[in-house]
Amino acid sequence: MAQVGLLEDNTRIAKLCATMLQYAGHHVIVYEHPRECLDALLPEMAGSSAVAYHSIASRSLSPLPVDVLILDLHLPDMTGIDVLRFLRANPRTRSLPLIFCTAATSSEVANALSIAPQACFIEKPFTFQELISAISSALSRHEN
């Protein structure tokens, strides 16, 4: 099964997602804040200003801690779109499979999908099957 990263600031939703994913056999790392997620995925950037995330190339060849990232677009301190831009700007995370799990507007989702067209999307509220299907779909898109 997959190592799933979950960037979700709502504790109840994060617990629900993590429980569902663990039940399906996945391992889950929950990130409550955008900075925590970016520091974990781009450790060479830890402690850098947010502006610097997209300007420094990856120096580390260690594997990413997650196989897929579930990303909420509405986050505190930094938008999910900003996180997405940092991830896509860095060679280390450019091809990381993504799932947008959000209650964002259709224009916000369209904006996110224009940056990461291979990403999957599930709308809150979601079902167990929608979440598990999105994981499978995101991972299979990455393999192709």
PDB file of C-alpha atoms in Angstrom:
ATOM      1  CA  MET A   1       0.000   0.000   0.000  1.00  0.00           C
ATOM      2  CA  ALA A   2       0.977   3.645  -0.230  1.00  0.00           C
ATOM      3  CA  GLN A   3       2.589   6.144   2.095  1.00  0.00           C
ATOM      4  CA  VAL A   4       0.030   8.977   1.992  1.00  0.00           C
ATOM      5  CA  GLY A   5       0.690  12.566   3.011  1.00  0.00           C
ATOM      6  CA  LEU A   6      -2.326  14.573   4.108  1.00  0.00           C
ATOM      7  CA  LEU A   7      -2.166  18.364   4.325  1.00  0.00           C
ATOM      8  CA  GLU A   8      -5.359  19.257   6.148  1.00  0.00           C
ATOM      9  CA  ASP A   9      -5.773  21.936   8.810  1.00  0.00           C
ATOM     10  CA  ASN A  10      -9.160  20.705  10.064  1.00  0.00           C
ATOM     11  CA  THR A  11      -8.332  18.171  12.798  1.00  0.00           C
ATOM     12  CA  ARG A  12     -11.626  16.296  12.504  1.00  0.00           C
ATOM     13  CA  ILE A  13     -11.335  15.881   8.740  1.00  0.00           C
ATOM     14  CA  ALA A  14      -7.670  14.881   9.064  1.00  0.00           C
ATOM     15  CA  LYS A  15      -8.556  12.181  11.634  1.00  0.00           C
ATOM     16  CA  LEU A  16     -11.392  10.914   9.461  1.00  0.00           C
ATOM     17  CA  CYS A  17      -9.188  10.722   6.357  1.00  0.00           C
ATOM     18  CA  ALA A  18      -6.337   9.089   8.248  1.00  0.00           C
ATOM     19  CA  THR A  19      -8.666   6.487   9.751  1.00  0.00           C
ATOM     20  CA  MET A  20     -10.179   5.668   6.355  1.00  0.00           C
ATOM     21  CA  LEU A  21      -6.783   5.403   4.696  1.00  0.00           C
ATOM     22  CA  GLN A  22      -5.328   3.254   7.470  1.00  0.00           C
ATOM     23  CA  TYR A  23      -8.354   0.978   7.287  1.00  0.00           C
ATOM     24  CA  ALA A  24      -7.600   0.550   3.567  1.00  0.00           C
ATOM     25  CA  GLY A  25      -4.023  -0.436   4.448  1.00  0.00           C
ATOM     26  CA  HIS A  26      -2.207   2.812   3.730  1.00  0.00           C
ATOM     27  CA  HIS A  27       0.289   4.548   6.001  1.00  0.00           C
ATOM     28  CA  VAL A  28      -0.592   8.184   6.676  1.00  0.00           C
ATOM     29  CA  ILE A  29       1.447  11.234   7.640  1.00  0.00           C
ATOM     30  CA  VAL A  30      -0.767  14.162   8.619  1.00  0.00           C
ATOM     31  CA  TYR A  31       0.558  17.681   8.099  1.00  0.00           C
ATOM     32  CA  GLU A  32      -1.537  20.339   9.832  1.00  0.00           C
ATOM     33  CA  HIS A  33       0.273  23.359   8.406  1.00  0.00           C
ATOM     34  CA  PRO A  34       1.608  24.137   4.918  1.00  0.00           C
ATOM     35  CA  ARG A  35       5.091  24.923   6.270  1.00  0.00           C
ATOM     36  CA  GLU A  36       5.249  21.551   8.072  1.00  0.00           C
ATOM     37  CA  CYS A  37       4.389  19.761   4.822  1.00  0.00           C
ATOM     38  CA  LEU A  38       6.883  21.708   2.721  1.00  0.00           C
ATOM     39  CA  ASP A  39       9.643  21.187   5.316  1.00  0.00           C
ATOM     40  CA  ALA A  40       8.995  17.423   5.247  1.00  0.00           C
ATOM     41  CA  LEU A  41       8.885  17.143   1.463  1.00  0.00           C
ATOM     42  CA  LEU A  42      11.712  19.594   0.825  1.00  0.00           C
ATOM     43  CA  PRO A  43      14.032  19.135   3.835  1.00  0.00           C
ATOM     44  CA  GLU A  44      16.812  21.084   2.183  1.00  0.00           C
ATOM     45  CA  MET A  45      14.456  24.058   2.372  1.00  0.00           C
ATOM     46  CA  ALA A  46      13.616  23.752   6.085  1.00  0.00           C
ATOM     47  CA  GLY A  47      13.975  27.084   7.800  1.00  0.00           C
ATOM     48  CA  SER A  48      13.983  29.019   4.514  1.00  0.00           C
ATOM     49  CA  SER A  49      11.496  31.742   3.884  1.00  0.00           C
ATOM     50  CA  ALA A  50       8.399  30.727   1.942  1.00  0.00           C
ATOM     51  CA  VAL A  51       9.553  32.858  -0.976  1.00  0.00           C
ATOM     52  CA  ALA A  52      12.706  30.750  -1.282  1.00  0.00           C
ATOM     53  CA  TYR A  53      10.892  27.417  -1.682  1.00  0.00           C
ATOM     54  CA  HIS A  54      10.548  27.804  -5.420  1.00  0.00           C
ATOM     55  CA  SER A  55      13.993  29.263  -6.058  1.00  0.00           C
ATOM     56  CA  ILE A  56      16.325  26.607  -4.640  1.00  0.00           C
ATOM     57  CA  ALA A  57      16.796  23.357  -6.553  1.00  0.00           C
ATOM     58  CA  SER A  58      16.762  20.054  -4.739  1.00  0.00           C
ATOM     59  CA  ARG A  59      20.181  18.903  -3.535  1.00  0.00           C
ATOM     60  CA  SER A  60      18.971  15.730  -1.857  1.00  0.00           C
ATOM     61  CA  LEU A  61      18.470  12.424  -3.602  1.00  0.00           C
ATOM     62  CA  SER A  62      16.722  10.762  -0.663  1.00  0.00           C
ATOM     63  CA  PRO A  63      13.248   9.463  -1.444  1.00  0.00           C
ATOM     64  CA  LEU A  64      10.194  11.519  -0.596  1.00  0.00           C
ATOM     65  CA  PRO A  65       8.472  10.557   2.660  1.00  0.00           C
ATOM     66  CA  VAL A  66       5.155  10.087   0.805  1.00  0.00           C
ATOM     67  CA  ASP A  67       3.999   8.403  -2.401  1.00  0.00           C
ATOM     68  CA  VAL A  68       1.015  10.708  -2.845  1.00  0.00           C
ATOM     69  CA  LEU A  69      -0.156  13.941  -1.212  1.00  0.00           C
ATOM     70  CA  ILE A  70      -3.743  14.868  -0.407  1.00  0.00           C
ATOM     71  CA  LEU A  71      -3.905  18.650  -0.451  1.00  0.00           C
ATOM     72  CA  ASP A  72      -6.634  20.930   0.847  1.00  0.00           C
ATOM     73  CA  LEU A  73      -6.732  24.210  -1.075  1.00  0.00           C
ATOM     74  CA  HIS A  74      -7.995  26.271   1.885  1.00  0.00           C
ATOM     75  CA  LEU A  75      -5.205  26.411   4.468  1.00  0.00           C
ATOM     76  CA  PRO A  76      -4.010  28.865   7.117  1.00  0.00           C
ATOM     77  CA  ASP A  77      -1.013  31.132   6.507  1.00  0.00           C
ATOM     78  CA  MET A  78      -0.502  29.958   2.927  1.00  0.00           C
ATOM     79  CA  THR A  79      -3.004  28.815   0.302  1.00  0.00           C
ATOM     80  CA  GLY A  80      -3.035  25.327  -1.129  1.00  0.00           C
ATOM     81  CA  ILE A  81      -2.312  26.930  -4.508  1.00  0.00           C
ATOM     82  CA  ASP A  82       0.901  28.421  -3.067  1.00  0.00           C
ATOM     83  CA  VAL A  83       1.903  25.014  -1.684  1.00  0.00           C
ATOM     84  CA  LEU A  84       1.137  23.504  -5.083  1.00  0.00           C
ATOM     85  CA  ARG A  85       3.307  26.069  -6.868  1.00  0.00           C
ATOM     86  CA  PHE A  86       6.242  25.353  -4.537  1.00  0.00           C
ATOM     87  CA  LEU A  87       5.876  21.617  -5.068  1.00  0.00           C
ATOM     88  CA  ARG A  88       5.692  21.918  -8.842  1.00  0.00           C
ATOM     89  CA  ALA A  89       8.630  24.362  -8.987  1.00  0.00           C
ATOM     90  CA  ASN A  90      11.018  21.955  -7.259  1.00  0.00           C
ATOM     91  CA  PRO A  91      12.442  19.038  -9.284  1.00  0.00           C
ATOM     92  CA  ARG A  92      12.219  16.794  -6.212  1.00  0.00           C
ATOM     93  CA  THR A  93       8.426  17.167  -5.906  1.00  0.00           C
ATOM     94  CA  ARG A  94       7.445  18.189  -9.431  1.00  0.00           C
ATOM     95  CA  SER A  95       5.923  14.806 -10.276  1.00  0.00           C
ATOM     96  CA  LEU A  96       4.546  13.919  -6.835  1.00  0.00           C
ATOM     97  CA  PRO A  97       1.020  12.525  -7.337  1.00  0.00           C
ATOM     98  CA  LEU A  98      -1.581  14.869  -5.863  1.00  0.00           C
ATOM     99  CA  ILE A  99      -5.189  14.715  -4.805  1.00  0.00           C
ATOM    100  CA  PHE A 100      -7.089  17.922  -4.146  1.00  0.00           C
ATOM    101  CA  CYS A 101      -9.568  17.206  -1.354  1.00  0.00           C
ATOM    102  CA  THR A 102     -11.389  20.437  -0.845  1.00  0.00           C
ATOM    103  CA  ALA A 103     -14.592  22.431  -0.673  1.00  0.00           C
ATOM    104  CA  ALA A 104     -13.004  25.093  -2.881  1.00  0.00           C
ATOM    105  CA  THR A 105     -14.924  26.846  -5.634  1.00  0.00           C
ATOM    106  CA  SER A 106     -14.865  25.463  -9.160  1.00  0.00           C
ATOM    107  CA  SER A 107     -12.600  28.326 -10.273  1.00  0.00           C
ATOM    108  CA  GLU A 108     -10.113  27.543  -7.470  1.00  0.00           C
ATOM    109  CA  VAL A 109     -10.114  23.869  -8.454  1.00  0.00           C
ATOM    110  CA  ALA A 110      -9.673  24.796 -12.123  1.00  0.00           C
ATOM    111  CA  ASN A 111      -6.720  27.015 -11.171  1.00  0.00           C
ATOM    112  CA  ALA A 112      -5.130  24.152  -9.208  1.00  0.00           C
ATOM    113  CA  LEU A 113      -5.695  21.705 -12.058  1.00  0.00           C
ATOM    114  CA  SER A 114      -4.092  24.147 -14.502  1.00  0.00           C
ATOM    115  CA  ILE A 115      -0.921  23.948 -12.389  1.00  0.00           C
ATOM    116  CA  ALA A 116      -1.142  20.176 -11.838  1.00  0.00           C
ATOM    117  CA  PRO A 117      -3.298  18.704 -14.629  1.00  0.00           C
ATOM    118  CA  GLN A 118      -2.551  15.102 -13.593  1.00  0.00           C
ATOM    119  CA  ALA A 119      -3.918  15.654 -10.085  1.00  0.00           C
ATOM    120  CA  CYS A 120      -7.117  14.009  -8.912  1.00  0.00           C
ATOM    121  CA  PHE A 121      -9.943  15.888  -7.236  1.00  0.00           C
ATOM    122  CA  ILE A 122     -12.472  14.868  -4.602  1.00  0.00           C
ATOM    123  CA  GLU A 123     -14.964  17.245  -3.097  1.00  0.00           C
ATOM    124  CA  LYS A 124     -15.735  17.544   0.595  1.00  0.00           C
ATOM    125  CA  PRO A 125     -17.757  15.862   1.920  1.00  0.00           C
ATOM    126  CA  PHE A 126     -16.468  12.635   0.383  1.00  0.00           C
ATOM    127  CA  THR A 127     -17.089   8.929   0.829  1.00  0.00           C
ATOM    128  CA  PHE A 128     -14.661   6.194   1.781  1.00  0.00           C
ATOM    129  CA  GLN A 129     -14.831   4.807  -1.751  1.00  0.00           C
ATOM    130  CA  GLU A 130     -14.151   8.217  -3.344  1.00  0.00           C
ATOM    131  CA  LEU A 131     -11.058   8.664  -1.174  1.00  0.00           C
ATOM    132  CA  ILE A 132      -9.674   5.180  -1.853  1.00  0.00           C
ATOM    133  CA  SER A 133     -10.426   5.465  -5.582  1.00  0.00           C
ATOM    134  CA  ALA A 134      -8.618   8.808  -5.737  1.00  0.00           C
ATOM    135  CA  ILE A 135      -5.507   7.257  -4.155  1.00  0.00           C
ATOM    136  CA  SER A 136      -5.530   4.410  -6.692  1.00  0.00           C
ATOM    137  CA  SER A 137      -6.134   6.801  -9.578  1.00  0.00           C
ATOM    138  CA  ALA A 138      -3.401   9.252  -8.555  1.00  0.00           C
ATOM    139  CA  LEU A 139      -0.855   6.465  -8.166  1.00  0.00           C
ATOM    140  CA  SER A 140      -1.778   4.802 -11.461  1.00  0.00           C
ATOM    141  CA  ARG A 141      -1.583   8.135 -13.332  1.00  0.00           C
ATOM    142  CA  HIS A 142       1.909   8.590 -11.909  1.00  0.00           C
ATOM    143  CA  GLU A 143       3.027   5.166 -13.135  1.00  0.00           C
ATOM    144  CA  ASN A 144       1.893   5.854 -16.703  1.00  0.00           C
TER     145      ASN A 144
END
